[in-house]
XYZ file of C-alpha atoms in Angstrom:
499
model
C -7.278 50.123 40.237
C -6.391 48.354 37.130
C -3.429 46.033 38.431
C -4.743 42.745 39.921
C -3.324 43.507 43.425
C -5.107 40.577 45.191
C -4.372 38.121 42.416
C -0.626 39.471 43.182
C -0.871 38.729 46.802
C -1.527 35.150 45.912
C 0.325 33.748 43.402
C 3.236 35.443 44.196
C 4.456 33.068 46.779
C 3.389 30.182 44.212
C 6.113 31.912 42.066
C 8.919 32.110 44.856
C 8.077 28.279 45.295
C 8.239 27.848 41.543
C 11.980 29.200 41.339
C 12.846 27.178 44.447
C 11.912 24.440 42.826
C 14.802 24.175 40.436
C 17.219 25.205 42.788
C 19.976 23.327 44.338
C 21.125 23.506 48.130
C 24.194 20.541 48.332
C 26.254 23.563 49.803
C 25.926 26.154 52.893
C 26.045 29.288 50.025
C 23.278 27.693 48.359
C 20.782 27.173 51.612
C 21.452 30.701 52.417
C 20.597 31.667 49.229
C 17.040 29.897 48.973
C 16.380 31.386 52.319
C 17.275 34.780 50.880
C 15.008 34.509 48.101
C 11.832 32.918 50.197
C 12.256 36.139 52.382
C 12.743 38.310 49.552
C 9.383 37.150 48.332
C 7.573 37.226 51.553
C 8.799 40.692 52.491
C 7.625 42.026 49.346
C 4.502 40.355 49.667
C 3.779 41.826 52.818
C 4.580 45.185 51.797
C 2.147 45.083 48.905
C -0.595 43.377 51.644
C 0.403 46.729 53.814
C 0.164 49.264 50.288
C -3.168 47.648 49.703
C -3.812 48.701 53.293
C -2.946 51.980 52.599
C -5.132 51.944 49.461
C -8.374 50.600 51.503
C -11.213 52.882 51.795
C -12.634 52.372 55.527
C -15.643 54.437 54.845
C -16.917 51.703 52.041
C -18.853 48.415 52.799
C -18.417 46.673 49.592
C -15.975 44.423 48.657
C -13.076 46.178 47.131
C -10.343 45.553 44.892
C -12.820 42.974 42.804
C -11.260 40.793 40.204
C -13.105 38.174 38.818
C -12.249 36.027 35.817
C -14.190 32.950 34.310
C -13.123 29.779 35.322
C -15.904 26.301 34.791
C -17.826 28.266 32.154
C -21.312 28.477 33.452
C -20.672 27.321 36.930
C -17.608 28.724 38.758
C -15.791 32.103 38.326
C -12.686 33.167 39.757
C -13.659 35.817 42.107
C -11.759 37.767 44.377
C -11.929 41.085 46.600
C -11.696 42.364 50.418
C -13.670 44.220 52.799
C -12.673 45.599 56.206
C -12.758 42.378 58.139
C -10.751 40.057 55.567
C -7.555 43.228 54.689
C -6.577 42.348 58.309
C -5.958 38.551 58.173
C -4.223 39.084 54.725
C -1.883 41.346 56.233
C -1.565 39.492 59.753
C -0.462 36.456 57.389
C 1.669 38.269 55.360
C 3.492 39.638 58.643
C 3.381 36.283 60.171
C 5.016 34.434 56.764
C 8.618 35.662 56.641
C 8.858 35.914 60.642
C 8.714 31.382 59.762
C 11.236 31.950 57.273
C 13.675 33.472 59.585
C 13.195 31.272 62.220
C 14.378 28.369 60.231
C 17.738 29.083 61.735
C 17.812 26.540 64.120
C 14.756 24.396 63.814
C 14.960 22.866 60.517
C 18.285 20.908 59.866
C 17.261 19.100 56.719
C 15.615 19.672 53.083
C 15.316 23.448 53.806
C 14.344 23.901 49.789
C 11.051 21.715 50.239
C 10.314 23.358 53.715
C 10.518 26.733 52.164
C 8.304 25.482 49.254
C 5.825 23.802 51.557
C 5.514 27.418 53.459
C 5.140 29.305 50.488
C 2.195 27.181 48.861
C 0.863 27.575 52.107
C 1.316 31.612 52.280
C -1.037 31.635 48.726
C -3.458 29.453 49.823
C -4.302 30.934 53.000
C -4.650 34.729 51.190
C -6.635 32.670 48.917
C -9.055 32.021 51.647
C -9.520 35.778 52.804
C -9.410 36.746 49.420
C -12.437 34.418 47.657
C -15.745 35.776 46.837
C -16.670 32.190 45.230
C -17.985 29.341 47.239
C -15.990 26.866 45.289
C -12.797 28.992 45.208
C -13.089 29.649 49.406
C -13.526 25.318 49.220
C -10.345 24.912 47.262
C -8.073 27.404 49.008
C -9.734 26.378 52.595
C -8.914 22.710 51.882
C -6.192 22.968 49.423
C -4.293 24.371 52.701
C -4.759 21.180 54.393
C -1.531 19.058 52.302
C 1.221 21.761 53.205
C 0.649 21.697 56.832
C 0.282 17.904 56.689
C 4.036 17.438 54.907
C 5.171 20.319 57.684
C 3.955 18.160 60.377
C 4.636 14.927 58.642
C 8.080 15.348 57.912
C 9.481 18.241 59.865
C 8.001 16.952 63.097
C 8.929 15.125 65.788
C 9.022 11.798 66.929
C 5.195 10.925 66.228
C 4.346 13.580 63.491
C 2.851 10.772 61.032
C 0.601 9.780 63.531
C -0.330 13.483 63.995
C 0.050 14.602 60.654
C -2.681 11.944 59.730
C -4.792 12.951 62.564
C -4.909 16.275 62.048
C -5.365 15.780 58.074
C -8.143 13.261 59.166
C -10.084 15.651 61.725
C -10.101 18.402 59.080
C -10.853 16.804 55.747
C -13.769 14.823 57.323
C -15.775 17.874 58.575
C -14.818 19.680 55.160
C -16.833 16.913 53.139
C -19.904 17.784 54.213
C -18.823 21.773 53.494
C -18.593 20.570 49.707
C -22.024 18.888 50.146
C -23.809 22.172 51.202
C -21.438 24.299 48.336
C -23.690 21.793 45.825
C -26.793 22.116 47.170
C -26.438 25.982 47.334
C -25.267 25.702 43.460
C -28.770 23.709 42.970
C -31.269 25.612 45.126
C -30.084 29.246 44.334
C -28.255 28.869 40.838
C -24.922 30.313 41.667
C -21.941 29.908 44.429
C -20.950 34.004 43.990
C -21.038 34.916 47.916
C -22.130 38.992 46.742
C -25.126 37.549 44.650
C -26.057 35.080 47.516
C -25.859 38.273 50.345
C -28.415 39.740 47.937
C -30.652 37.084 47.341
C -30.697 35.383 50.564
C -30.954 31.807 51.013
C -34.198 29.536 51.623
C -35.005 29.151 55.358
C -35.795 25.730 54.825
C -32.599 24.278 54.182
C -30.644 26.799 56.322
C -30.430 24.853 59.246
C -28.960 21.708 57.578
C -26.415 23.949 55.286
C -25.395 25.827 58.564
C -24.515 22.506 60.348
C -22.474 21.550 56.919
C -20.437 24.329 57.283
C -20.217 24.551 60.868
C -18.376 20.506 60.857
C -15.248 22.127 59.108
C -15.185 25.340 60.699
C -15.429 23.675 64.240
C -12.718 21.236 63.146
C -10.732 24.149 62.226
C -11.616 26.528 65.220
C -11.033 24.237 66.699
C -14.004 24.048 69.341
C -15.251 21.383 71.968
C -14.696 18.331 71.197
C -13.340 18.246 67.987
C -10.517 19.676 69.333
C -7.997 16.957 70.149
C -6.160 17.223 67.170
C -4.100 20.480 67.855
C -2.488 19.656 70.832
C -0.659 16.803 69.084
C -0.665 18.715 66.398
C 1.249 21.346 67.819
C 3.574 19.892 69.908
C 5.065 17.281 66.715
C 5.054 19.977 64.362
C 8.131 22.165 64.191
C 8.455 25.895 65.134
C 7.698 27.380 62.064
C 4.642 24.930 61.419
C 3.347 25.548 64.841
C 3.480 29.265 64.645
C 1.320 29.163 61.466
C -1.208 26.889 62.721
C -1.596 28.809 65.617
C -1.576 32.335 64.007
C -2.961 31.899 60.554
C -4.372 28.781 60.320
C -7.155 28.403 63.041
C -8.662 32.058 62.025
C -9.727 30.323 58.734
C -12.560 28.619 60.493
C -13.058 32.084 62.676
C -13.531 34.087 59.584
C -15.522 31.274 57.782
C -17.813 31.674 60.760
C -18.115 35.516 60.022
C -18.408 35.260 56.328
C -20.595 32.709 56.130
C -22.157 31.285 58.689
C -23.601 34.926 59.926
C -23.941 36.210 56.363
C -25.352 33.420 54.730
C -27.565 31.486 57.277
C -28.834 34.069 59.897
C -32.093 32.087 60.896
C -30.002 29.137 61.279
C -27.362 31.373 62.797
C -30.150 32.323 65.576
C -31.534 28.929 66.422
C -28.032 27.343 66.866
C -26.204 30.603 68.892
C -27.064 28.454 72.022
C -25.230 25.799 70.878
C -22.261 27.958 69.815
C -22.655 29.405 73.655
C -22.430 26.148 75.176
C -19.642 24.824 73.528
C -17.640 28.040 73.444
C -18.207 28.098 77.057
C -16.473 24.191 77.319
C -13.581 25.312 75.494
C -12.933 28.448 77.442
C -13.503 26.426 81.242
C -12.511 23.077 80.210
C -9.723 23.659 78.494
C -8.059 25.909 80.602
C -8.247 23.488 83.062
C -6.404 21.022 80.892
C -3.919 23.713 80.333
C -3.467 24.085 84.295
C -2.272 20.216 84.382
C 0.138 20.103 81.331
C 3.619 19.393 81.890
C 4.595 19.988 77.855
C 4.781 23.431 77.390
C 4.022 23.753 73.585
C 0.927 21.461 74.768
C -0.118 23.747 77.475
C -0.171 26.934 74.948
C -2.342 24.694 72.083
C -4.750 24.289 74.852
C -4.841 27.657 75.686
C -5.277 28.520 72.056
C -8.432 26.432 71.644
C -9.799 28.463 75.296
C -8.985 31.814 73.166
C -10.709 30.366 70.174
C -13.852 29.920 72.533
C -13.701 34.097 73.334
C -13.831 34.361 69.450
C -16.814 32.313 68.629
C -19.017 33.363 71.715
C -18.030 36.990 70.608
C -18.868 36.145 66.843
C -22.190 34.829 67.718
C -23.603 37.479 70.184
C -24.193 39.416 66.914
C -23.446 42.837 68.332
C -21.696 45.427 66.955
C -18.409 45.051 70.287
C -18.809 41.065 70.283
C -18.121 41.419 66.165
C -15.387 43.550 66.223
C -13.578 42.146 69.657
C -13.357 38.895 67.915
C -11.645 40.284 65.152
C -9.571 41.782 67.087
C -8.781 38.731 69.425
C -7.851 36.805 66.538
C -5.515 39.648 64.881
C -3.798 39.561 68.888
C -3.880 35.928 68.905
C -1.896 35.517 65.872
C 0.831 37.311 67.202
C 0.848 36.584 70.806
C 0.551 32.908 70.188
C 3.232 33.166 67.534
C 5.796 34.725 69.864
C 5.169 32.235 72.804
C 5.496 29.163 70.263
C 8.615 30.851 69.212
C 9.752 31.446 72.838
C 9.249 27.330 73.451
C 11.186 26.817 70.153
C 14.082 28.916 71.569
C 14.679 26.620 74.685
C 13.853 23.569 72.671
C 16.634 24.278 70.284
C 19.303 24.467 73.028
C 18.257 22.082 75.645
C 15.844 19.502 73.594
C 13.431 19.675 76.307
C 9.591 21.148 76.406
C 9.111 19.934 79.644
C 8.745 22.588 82.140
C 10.252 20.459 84.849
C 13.477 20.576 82.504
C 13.760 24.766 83.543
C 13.725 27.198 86.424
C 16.183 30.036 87.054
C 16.342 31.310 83.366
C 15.932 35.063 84.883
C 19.741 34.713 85.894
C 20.941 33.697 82.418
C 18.338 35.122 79.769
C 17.187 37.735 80.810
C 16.279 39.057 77.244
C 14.011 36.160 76.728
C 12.564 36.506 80.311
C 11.711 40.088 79.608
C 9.919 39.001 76.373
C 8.670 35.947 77.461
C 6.694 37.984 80.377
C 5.080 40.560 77.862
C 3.509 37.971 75.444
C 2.305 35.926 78.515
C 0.995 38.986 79.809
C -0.872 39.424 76.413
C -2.450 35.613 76.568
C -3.933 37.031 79.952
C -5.450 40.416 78.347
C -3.487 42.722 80.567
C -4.925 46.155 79.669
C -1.821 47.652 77.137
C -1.831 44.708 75.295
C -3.673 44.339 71.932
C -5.593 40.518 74.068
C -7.078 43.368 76.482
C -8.653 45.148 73.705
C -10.206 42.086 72.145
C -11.409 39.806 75.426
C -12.800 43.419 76.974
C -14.561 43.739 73.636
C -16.187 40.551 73.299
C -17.151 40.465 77.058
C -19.016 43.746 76.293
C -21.146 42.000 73.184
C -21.923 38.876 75.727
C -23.107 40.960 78.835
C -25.685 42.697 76.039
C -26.981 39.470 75.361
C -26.547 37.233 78.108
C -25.659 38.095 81.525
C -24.817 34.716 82.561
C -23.079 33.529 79.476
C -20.776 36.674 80.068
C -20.470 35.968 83.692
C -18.862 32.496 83.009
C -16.645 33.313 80.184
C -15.072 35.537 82.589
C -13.931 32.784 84.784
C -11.676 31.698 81.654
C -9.659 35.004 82.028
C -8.889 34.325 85.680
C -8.091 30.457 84.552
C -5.743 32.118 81.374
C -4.275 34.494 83.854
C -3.451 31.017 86.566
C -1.989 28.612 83.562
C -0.111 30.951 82.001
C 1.645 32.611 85.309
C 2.463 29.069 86.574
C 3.674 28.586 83.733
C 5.892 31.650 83.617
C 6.905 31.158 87.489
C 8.291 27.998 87.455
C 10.296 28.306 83.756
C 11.928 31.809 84.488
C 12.310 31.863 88.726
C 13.264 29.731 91.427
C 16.816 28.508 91.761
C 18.499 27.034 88.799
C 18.981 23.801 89.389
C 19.305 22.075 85.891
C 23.185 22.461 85.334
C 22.483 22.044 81.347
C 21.025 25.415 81.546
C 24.317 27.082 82.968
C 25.530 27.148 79.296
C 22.384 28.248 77.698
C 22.967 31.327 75.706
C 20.490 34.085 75.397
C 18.333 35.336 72.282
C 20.526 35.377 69.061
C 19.987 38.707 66.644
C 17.436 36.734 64.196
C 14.824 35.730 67.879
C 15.344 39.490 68.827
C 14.337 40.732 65.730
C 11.601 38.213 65.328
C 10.053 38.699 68.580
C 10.733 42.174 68.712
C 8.707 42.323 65.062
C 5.994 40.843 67.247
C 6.057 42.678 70.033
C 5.751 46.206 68.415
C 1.872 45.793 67.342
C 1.087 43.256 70.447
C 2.029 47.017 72.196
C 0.969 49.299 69.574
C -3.010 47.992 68.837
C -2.946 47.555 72.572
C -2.459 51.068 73.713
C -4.040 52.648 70.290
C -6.277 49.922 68.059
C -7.605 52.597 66.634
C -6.549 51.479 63.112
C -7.639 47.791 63.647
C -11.235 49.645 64.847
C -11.552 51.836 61.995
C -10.812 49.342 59.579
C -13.538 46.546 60.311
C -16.465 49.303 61.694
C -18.118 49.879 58.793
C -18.134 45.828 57.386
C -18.663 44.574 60.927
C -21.622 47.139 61.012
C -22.590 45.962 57.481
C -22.588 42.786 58.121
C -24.987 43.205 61.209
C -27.823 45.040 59.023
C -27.760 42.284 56.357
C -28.287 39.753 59.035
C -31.322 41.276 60.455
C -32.581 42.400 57.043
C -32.465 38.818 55.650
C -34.397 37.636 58.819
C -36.902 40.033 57.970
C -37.388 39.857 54.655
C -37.123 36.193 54.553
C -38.521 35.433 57.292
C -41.998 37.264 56.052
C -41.684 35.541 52.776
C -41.158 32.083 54.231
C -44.296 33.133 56.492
């Protein structure tokens, strides 16, 4: 088509922001009306993401929907398109966007207008990142990312969000210098950053295994894996509702789809000689964190850890290079946007009326929400892959790919869904039964319209993909199995002209 849909998709938000920009909220009208307007935008931007959907041809590998302008004449163009793998996280962030917006109800009290602008930066830059078919314009979105979440955390968070708003800027900007590094030295050695021309042409052996560990500092950052993982927790539990609920949906898949994009397609011998690396220390996250879950008393602290344990499923599945390890990864990440959306948004609902993430603080909430109880069971039932859920499809998925290539490595990741299944119904056990002893909680109310609808929004495909992913399958079988045959075709081919 003729219309620059992607381009659409990502400066739209930019626009929204634009407008908010000059507009005033001293009254009650006005903040409604800014909110209005940011949802207007991100509604219509995820109804174009779902048209382009619609539009996508399942049956065709190639990147689709190509735009590509010149940009540093001679060295950088402006290159966008999607295949089957990337039309899923634009749409899973499009979905995820004005679900934030809505929830700003109740957790932001102050300078809604810059909130709202920092969300909708964010919103382009992160279909920016799914979108790019340049090195240097994936670099720019990837990082460029970084400075909305850090104002989110840094001045919508809690009581130490500069300290984690500077760590968690720190932790990811550090890893992504030496990402720029290997962007220059793949501009040098092969004479252009255009990820199509580089599938084609392959890249030299030699200095695969340096350029892989390059990228792999800021997508482990990112994931995040073992041990560069200390950042989210904090992280996550200073940040506010919204801001967690991006991180944890949108955010963190970056670095999974990095890994998939490039990592596999552009460095496959290096991408063999360090999978038992990425075994080992997906195998950490999944055990050891859990673990750490088990003992957490903070319950936004106990689902970040849980996230990076998830996160461990989806790089052992990405690396098993298999055909179900590929496409249950995917999938996990698609079922771990929403799942770990809805349970940050459950914490934000009892942190809003009582001020309290401790789980000590509750008990007994069966007798007096039992909306939210009812919800709150299905998404933790999700975390723990119960078959029906969209996290049964994925985990089942991934364990298949690992049991084809390593029946050990398999065995072991499945202790981490009996450890998900133990944190997560402790969790649910002592913060919805038991007597109610916390007389605060008395006068708690139940979920307002704005959490049903929100949670109900993502509790419809958590269901859905769980009972029928057939759409989420059909979408990414053809890339996934794309992507597979260029791997082992490059480490043919190049591997008998290296020899």
């Amino acid at each position: 088509m003729d219309f620059p849909i992607l381009s659409s998709l990502i400066l739209l938000p930019s626009v929204g922001a634009l407008f908010l920009l000059f507009a005033n909220e001293s009254t009650t009208t006005n903040r409604q009306t800014i909110k209005y307007v940011a949802l207007f935008v991100t509604f219509l931007n995820f109804f174009i993401s779902i048209y382009l959907w619609y539009l996508f041809d399942n049956s065709i590998f190639d990147f689709q929907f190509v735009e590509e302008k010149m940009w540093l004449k001679g060295f950088v163009n402006y290159k966008v398109g999607i295949d089957g793998i990337s039309i899923l996280f634009v749409v899973l962030t499009t979905f995820i966007t004005p679900l934030c917006i809505i929830s700003v109800n109740n957790s932001i009290k102050y300078r809604l207008k810059d909130f709202l602008i920092a969300i909708l930066i964010l919103e382009s830059l992160m279909i920016g990142v799914f979108c790019s078919l340049d090195l240097v314009i994936f670099y720019l979105f990837f990082e460029g990312g970084l400075i909305p979440m850090f104002l989110i955390i840094g001045i919508w968070g809690g009581d130490k969000r500069v300290y984690s708003a500077f760590k968690f800027f720190l932790y990811t900007l550090l890893g992504s210098v030496l990402m720029l590094i290997a962007i220059i030295v793949i501009y040098i050695t092969s004479g252009t950053t255009d990820i199509v021309k580089l599938y084609e042409v392959g890249i030299d052996p030699n200095f695969q295994n340096l350029l892989w560990l390059a990228f792999f500092s800021s997508f482990a950052v990112k994931t995040p894996m073992w041990p560069v993982h200390t950042w989210l927790p904090d992280a996550h539990v200073e940040a506010p509702t919204p801001g967690s609920v991006i991180l944890a949906a949108i955010l963190l898949k970056m670095a999974g789809y990095g890994f998939l994009r490039f990592s596999i397609g552009l460095f496959p011998f290096a991408s063999e000689f360090f999978t038992p690396l990425i075994y080992f220390l997906s195998l950490i996250a999944i055990i050891y964190t859990s673990l750490v879950a088990l003992m957490q008393e903070d319950m936004k602290k106990l689902i970040a850890y849980s996230s990076v344990a998830h996160m461990g499923f989806v790089t052992l599945g990405i690396f098993t290079l298999k055909q179900q390890g590929l496409e249950g990864s995917i999938i996990q990440m698609i079922s771990h946007g929403l799942v770990s959306a809805a349970l940050f948004l459950l914490v934000g609902v009892l942190y809003d009326r009582i001020h309290s993430r401790l789980i000590k603080t509750y008990g007994g909430l069966v007798s007096v929400m039992p909306k939210y109880s009812i919800l709150l069971m299905l998404f933790t039932l999700a975390a723990i892959g119960l078959p029906g859920t969209s996290g049964f499809i994925g985990e089942f998925l991934i364990l298949m790919g690992a049991f084809q290539d390593s029946f050990l490595v398999a065995t072991i990741a499945s202790l981490g869904v009996i450890l998900g299944a133990s944190y997560m119904l402790w969790l649910y056990r002592r913060v919805v039964f038991g007597k109610l002893i916390n007389n605060e909680l008395l006068k708690i109310t139940d979920l307002n319209k704005s959490e049903l609808f929100i949670l109900s929004c993502l509790a419809l495909p958590t269901i859905f993909f769980g009972f029928y992913p057939e759409p989420l399958l059909n979408t990414i079988a053809v890339s996934v199995s794309s992507l597979i045959e260029m791997y082992n075709y490059n480490l043919t081919i190049l591997g008998n002209n290296s020899g």
